[in-house]
Every structure is written in structure tokens, then in C-alpha cells.
Amino acid sequence: MSTSPQNPGYPMRRTGTCPFDPAPGLRELQRDEPLAKVTLWDGTTAWAVTRYDDQRALLAHPRISSDASRPGYPHISAATRQVVTTTPGIGQMDDPEHARLRRMLTGTFTVRRIERLRPAVQQIVHGLIDEMLAGPAPADLVNAFALAVPSLVICELLGVPYVDHEFFQRNSKIIVRRDRTPEDTVRAQRALLDYLGALIAEKTADPADDLLSALAVEQVATGAMSTEQLATIGMMLLVAGHETTTNMISLGTLALLRDPDQLALLKAAEEPGEIATAVEELLRYLSVVQAGLRRIARNDFELAGQIIRAGEAIVVPTELGNRDQRRFPDPDRLDLERDVRGHLAFGFGVHQCLGQSLARLELQVTYTTLFRRIPTLRLAVDPASLSFAHEQFIYGPHELPVAW
């Protein structure tokens, strides 16, 4: 594809007056046209799909591909291009291989099975709040709470020793940044793969009651999958299992602290359905995935009156779809009583987030328990002084100092 100096760069920085809103430049694209050409980091161009209905149609379209090895695929950065072309994850594959690997995991992440984890997640959250209350105030909610909750949960689910959390959190942070060199990112990925490979070898010989052990016995011990392949799946689950939820917990807490009326609604919520509805609205409103879902056209097809040609790159900024007033009236207002069924925070189509039930459970427990246990929780600094992770694929505050 040709490049053009008139095409805006993508992704765009969230530089508006509200830290929760999509980038102003993206909102301009959404206002002006449903499809717009944008320029990526390497000078190539991609179609940006700006509106909710078109995003859903595109993500479910049979003529698009998620295969990151296809020429012209819109990689997020030079580092991610190096990583996903050498060790692609499930999200960078097409069916039937994508479907085969996903089927191995879906049983673990059904709503019913995840719901069984609620008492364990509740215990983890209570324990971390106890530790935070016993420590100094102000405290950084990101490191004291938001990062620890999903890390402990995903470690328990996978069978990864939490004692190693500093190691995998440090390397995960490198992997989700757009501004690291390919060498840095590959080194971090290799460290995690080697670590998980050694762990899987142990579990193959002496399995425990966890997901990696089950897959080691079913897949590696039978020769259906190599240790490296399972380590790649484990890395995807480990990184995705704590980075997104960490940022949702911290950014959602900030949003609630800055909106006392909505916080009061959450505190008053008693029924599970009310709490679930509130979490769905926070997912829609915040949309922490900020580099867009990436696809490439397999064949020519039409979308929103425009012919997209085979081999053309496509980006789907779901934060725009979730703020589309055609689908969500008054979309820039946080409304915890809003019906937001069908939001795109977890994507759509065959690649919809595998761990969405786990994320929902963690958020339902953390938001409600945090504000019930610490009803006087407040931001300990001027909101204008907070810094945010513009350099990451996942958006949220670097730190969130709180007091009570």
C-alpha cells in the first residue's frame, strides 16, 4: 500500500482533557467517516474502522485474517513484528489452527468453571486489602493491589509459582510496550518461554491440579504438542491474564473516585446483576486496549461502502466503537446503570477474548470489595499529576497514590 502525508498516524495519544476518553484525533475520524486511512509506525497504511456497527461486521467477516505472518499485516511495532512472526500466539492465527488450540482452553474458561473461583478470588482480594491497610498511607494502588490481584489469580489457575511474580511482571511489561527494541522484546519473551518450558517439563513428570499440568499431560506427554508450543500458550495466558485486568482495576478505581455519583451507585449495589452491569459499563467506558485490533484482508470485500482490497491492512480501535453515540447514547458519560450488552471491550468474533469471564469475575470482586472495605478511599494526589501508560498496548495509570 502507498503512504500519504495526509493520513494521520496511528495509534494516537490520549491527550484530551479527560484521561478516560479516546484520542481526540480518533474522535475526529469517527465523526467524519466510517473508514479512514491511517499511517502506521513503519510508514505503511491501514484502514481504520471507526464506528461500532462496522467494527462488529468487520471482526465477524469471513474475508479477514489474523495471521501475523501474512505480508502487509499491520504489526503494532518493530518489536511485536519480530515476536509474533517468530512465535505467533493464538491471537495471530487463523482457523483451523486457531480453533484447535482454542478448544484446548475453552473448558477452563467457561462461565460456570470461572464462577467456582469466586471464593478464592474474594479471599485474595481481602488479603491484599488487609496488607494495604496495615501498611503506610498513601499507598500506590497499582502495585499494592491492582497488579497483585490478577497476578495471584492467574498464577493459581496456571500453576505458576507466585514467588516468581517480579520476574514475569518485569518481562511482561517489556512485551506490552511499543517503545522497546526488538532485541529487548525478544529477550523478554525468551526469558518467559524458557521459564515456562522448565516449569512444564516438571509438570509433565509430576503433574499438579492446574491448567499447565493438565495440558502437559494431555498434549506434551502424548506428543500432540511440544513443550515450546505449550510454553507459548502459557506465556499468552500469563501476560494477558494480568496486564489487562491490572489496568482495568486501577483505571476503573480512578474513574469512580472522580465520579462520586456513580461511585455511590456502586456502593449501593447489592444484587449480582447490578454489580455485573456496573462492571460492563466500566469496561465499555474505559476500553483499556489502545492499539487497536489488527487484521488483514484475505480477499476483496466491501465495508461501509468502501472496497477493501486483498492484502490491505485493517485496524479496529474498539475504544471508538465503545464510544459511538449511534450505539451508546451520551457515550462519554459513565453510567453504571446503562445496558451495554454487545460492547467491544473483549473484541468480537472468533478471536473474542478467551479470558473474559475471568476478567469479569475479578473486576466484580475487586471494585465492590475495595470500596466496601475502604469507604473513605480517596486519591492522594492532584489528578493532573498522574502519568499514564501511553507507550503500552494496554492503557492505565503508572501509579495511583491513594489514602483513606
PDB file of N, CA and C in Angstrom, residues 20-58:
ATOM      1  N   PHE A  20      -9.814   9.373  30.397  1.00  0.00           N
ATOM      2  CA  PHE A  20     -10.558   8.153  30.073  1.00  0.00           C
ATOM      3  C   PHE A  20     -11.046   8.132  28.620  1.00  0.00           C
ATOM      4  N   ASP A  21     -10.965   9.265  27.942  1.00  0.00           N
ATOM      5  CA  ASP A  21     -11.526   9.374  26.600  1.00  0.00           C
ATOM      6  C   ASP A  21     -10.543   8.888  25.540  1.00  0.00           C
ATOM      7  N   PRO A  22     -11.060   8.417  24.400  1.00  0.00           N
ATOM      8  CA  PRO A  22     -10.179   8.089  23.273  1.00  0.00           C
ATOM      9  C   PRO A  22      -9.419   9.326  22.797  1.00  0.00           C
ATOM     10  N   ALA A  23      -8.382   9.104  22.011  1.00  0.00           N
ATOM     11  CA  ALA A  23      -7.594  10.215  21.474  1.00  0.00           C
ATOM     12  C   ALA A  23      -8.487  11.159  20.673  1.00  0.00           C
ATOM     13  N   PRO A  24      -8.322  12.473  20.841  1.00  0.00           N
ATOM     14  CA  PRO A  24      -9.150  13.430  20.096  1.00  0.00           C
ATOM     15  C   PRO A  24      -9.093  13.221  18.588  1.00  0.00           C
ATOM     16  N   GLY A  25      -7.913  12.874  18.073  1.00  0.00           N
ATOM     17  CA  GLY A  25      -7.795  12.651  16.638  1.00  0.00           C
ATOM     18  C   GLY A  25      -8.636  11.485  16.161  1.00  0.00           C
ATOM     19  N   LEU A  26      -8.764  10.464  16.984  1.00  0.00           N
ATOM     20  CA  LEU A  26      -9.610   9.332  16.628  1.00  0.00           C
ATOM     21  C   LEU A  26     -11.078   9.747  16.597  1.00  0.00           C
ATOM     22  N   ARG A  27     -11.475  10.577  17.553  1.00  0.00           N
ATOM     23  CA  ARG A  27     -12.870  11.023  17.573  1.00  0.00           C
ATOM     24  C   ARG A  27     -13.191  11.826  16.315  1.00  0.00           C
ATOM     25  N   GLU A  28     -12.219  12.600  15.826  1.00  0.00           N
ATOM     26  CA  GLU A  28     -12.433  13.353  14.591  1.00  0.00           C
ATOM     27  C   GLU A  28     -12.645  12.411  13.413  1.00  0.00           C
ATOM     28  N   LEU A  29     -11.856  11.333  13.354  1.00  0.00           N
ATOM     29  CA  LEU A  29     -12.043  10.356  12.284  1.00  0.00           C
ATOM     30  C   LEU A  29     -13.429   9.734  12.360  1.00  0.00           C
ATOM     31  N   GLN A  30     -13.857   9.388  13.571  1.00  0.00           N
ATOM     32  CA  GLN A  30     -15.167   8.767  13.737  1.00  0.00           C
ATOM     33  C   GLN A  30     -16.282   9.710  13.307  1.00  0.00           C
ATOM     34  N   ARG A  31     -16.110  10.973  13.597  1.00  0.00           N
ATOM     35  CA  ARG A  31     -17.128  11.958  13.232  1.00  0.00           C
ATOM     36  C   ARG A  31     -17.221  12.127  11.714  1.00  0.00           C
ATOM     37  N   ASP A  32     -16.057  12.058  11.037  1.00  0.00           N
ATOM     38  CA  ASP A  32     -16.016  12.400   9.617  1.00  0.00           C
ATOM     39  C   ASP A  32     -16.313  11.236   8.680  1.00  0.00           C
ATOM     40  N   GLU A  33     -15.868  10.023   9.028  1.00  0.00           N
ATOM     41  CA  GLU A  33     -16.035   8.917   8.086  1.00  0.00           C
ATOM     42  C   GLU A  33     -15.906   7.565   8.798  1.00  0.00           C
ATOM     43  N   PRO A  34     -16.645   6.550   8.300  1.00  0.00           N
ATOM     44  CA  PRO A  34     -16.597   5.236   8.942  1.00  0.00           C
ATOM     45  C   PRO A  34     -15.297   4.476   8.694  1.00  0.00           C
ATOM     46  N   LEU A  35     -14.630   4.766   7.579  1.00  0.00           N
ATOM     47  CA  LEU A  35     -13.338   4.149   7.271  1.00  0.00           C
ATOM     48  C   LEU A  35     -12.365   5.250   6.894  1.00  0.00           C
ATOM     49  N   ALA A  36     -11.164   5.191   7.464  1.00  0.00           N
ATOM     50  CA  ALA A  36     -10.166   6.211   7.174  1.00  0.00           C
ATOM     51  C   ALA A  36      -8.795   5.557   7.074  1.00  0.00           C
ATOM     52  N   LYS A  37      -7.987   6.054   6.148  1.00  0.00           N
ATOM     53  CA  LYS A  37      -6.623   5.560   6.048  1.00  0.00           C
ATOM     54  C   LYS A  37      -5.759   6.218   7.130  1.00  0.00           C
ATOM     55  N   VAL A  38      -4.966   5.407   7.823  1.00  0.00           N
ATOM     56  CA  VAL A  38      -4.024   5.905   8.827  1.00  0.00           C
ATOM     57  C   VAL A  38      -2.633   5.360   8.503  1.00  0.00           C
ATOM     58  N   THR A  39      -1.626   6.066   8.965  1.00  0.00           N
ATOM     59  CA  THR A  39      -0.240   5.662   8.741  1.00  0.00           C
ATOM     60  C   THR A  39       0.317   5.010   9.999  1.00  0.00           C
ATOM     61  N   LEU A  40       0.926   3.841   9.837  1.00  0.00           N
ATOM     62  CA  LEU A  40       1.486   3.099  10.959  1.00  0.00           C
ATOM     63  C   LEU A  40       2.941   3.486  11.188  1.00  0.00           C
ATOM     64  N   TRP A  41       3.544   2.919  12.220  1.00  0.00           N
ATOM     65  CA  TRP A  41       4.903   3.272  12.640  1.00  0.00           C
ATOM     66  C   TRP A  41       5.944   3.094  11.542  1.00  0.00           C
ATOM     67  N   ASP A  42       5.723   2.136  10.627  1.00  0.00           N
ATOM     68  CA  ASP A  42       6.717   1.836   9.597  1.00  0.00           C
ATOM     69  C   ASP A  42       6.421   2.526   8.274  1.00  0.00           C
ATOM     70  N   GLY A  43       5.472   3.459   8.271  1.00  0.00           N
ATOM     71  CA  GLY A  43       5.154   4.195   7.062  1.00  0.00           C
ATOM     72  C   GLY A  43       4.104   3.559   6.183  1.00  0.00           C
ATOM     73  N   THR A  44       3.704   2.332   6.475  1.00  0.00           N
ATOM     74  CA  THR A  44       2.632   1.703   5.713  1.00  0.00           C
ATOM     75  C   THR A  44       1.289   2.255   6.179  1.00  0.00           C
ATOM     76  N   THR A  45       0.258   1.988   5.391  1.00  0.00           N
ATOM     77  CA  THR A  45      -1.061   2.496   5.755  1.00  0.00           C
ATOM     78  C   THR A  45      -2.012   1.347   6.052  1.00  0.00           C
ATOM     79  N   ALA A  46      -3.073   1.680   6.764  1.00  0.00           N
ATOM     80  CA  ALA A  46      -4.104   0.705   7.110  1.00  0.00           C
ATOM     81  C   ALA A  46      -5.442   1.414   7.114  1.00  0.00           C
ATOM     82  N   TRP A  47      -6.501   0.645   6.927  1.00  0.00           N
ATOM     83  CA  TRP A  47      -7.849   1.162   7.100  1.00  0.00           C
ATOM     84  C   TRP A  47      -8.195   1.141   8.590  1.00  0.00           C
ATOM     85  N   ALA A  48      -8.624   2.270   9.118  1.00  0.00           N
ATOM     86  CA  ALA A  48      -9.131   2.340  10.488  1.00  0.00           C
ATOM     87  C   ALA A  48     -10.653   2.328  10.427  1.00  0.00           C
ATOM     88  N   VAL A  49     -11.260   1.355  11.099  1.00  0.00           N
ATOM     89  CA  VAL A  49     -12.717   1.228  11.143  1.00  0.00           C
ATOM     90  C   VAL A  49     -13.183   1.962  12.390  1.00  0.00           C
ATOM     91  N   THR A  50     -14.011   2.997  12.211  1.00  0.00           N
ATOM     92  CA  THR A  50     -14.245   3.931  13.313  1.00  0.00           C
ATOM     93  C   THR A  50     -15.573   3.764  14.040  1.00  0.00           C
ATOM     94  N   ARG A  51     -16.532   3.030  13.455  1.00  0.00           N
ATOM     95  CA  ARG A  51     -17.877   3.003  14.039  1.00  0.00           C
ATOM     96  C   ARG A  51     -18.278   1.607  14.489  1.00  0.00           C
ATOM     97  N   TYR A  52     -19.131   1.582  15.499  1.00  0.00           N
ATOM     98  CA  TYR A  52     -19.484   0.336  16.183  1.00  0.00           C
ATOM     99  C   TYR A  52     -20.006  -0.734  15.240  1.00  0.00           C
ATOM    100  N   ASP A  53     -21.034  -0.439  14.472  1.00  0.00           N
ATOM    101  CA  ASP A  53     -21.641  -1.459  13.613  1.00  0.00           C
ATOM    102  C   ASP A  53     -20.633  -2.004  12.613  1.00  0.00           C
ATOM    103  N   ASP A  54     -19.811  -1.135  12.051  1.00  0.00           N
ATOM    104  CA  ASP A  54     -18.815  -1.580  11.077  1.00  0.00           C
ATOM    105  C   ASP A  54     -17.709  -2.401  11.745  1.00  0.00           C
ATOM    106  N   GLN A  55     -17.357  -2.050  12.967  1.00  0.00           N
ATOM    107  CA  GLN A  55     -16.348  -2.829  13.683  1.00  0.00           C
ATOM    108  C   GLN A  55     -16.839  -4.254  13.925  1.00  0.00           C
ATOM    109  N   ARG A  56     -18.071  -4.401  14.381  1.00  0.00           N
ATOM    110  CA  ARG A  56     -18.617  -5.742  14.596  1.00  0.00           C
ATOM    111  C   ARG A  56     -18.698  -6.520  13.286  1.00  0.00           C
ATOM    112  N   ALA A  57     -19.148  -5.854  12.229  1.00  0.00           N
ATOM    113  CA  ALA A  57     -19.243  -6.521  10.929  1.00  0.00           C
ATOM    114  C   ALA A  57     -17.866  -6.961  10.448  1.00  0.00           C
ATOM    115  N   LEU A  58     -16.878  -6.114  10.626  1.00  0.00           N
ATOM    116  CA  LEU A  58     -15.518  -6.438  10.180  1.00  0.00           C
ATOM    117  C   LEU A  58     -14.937  -7.608  10.966  1.00  0.00           C
TER     118      LEU A  58
END
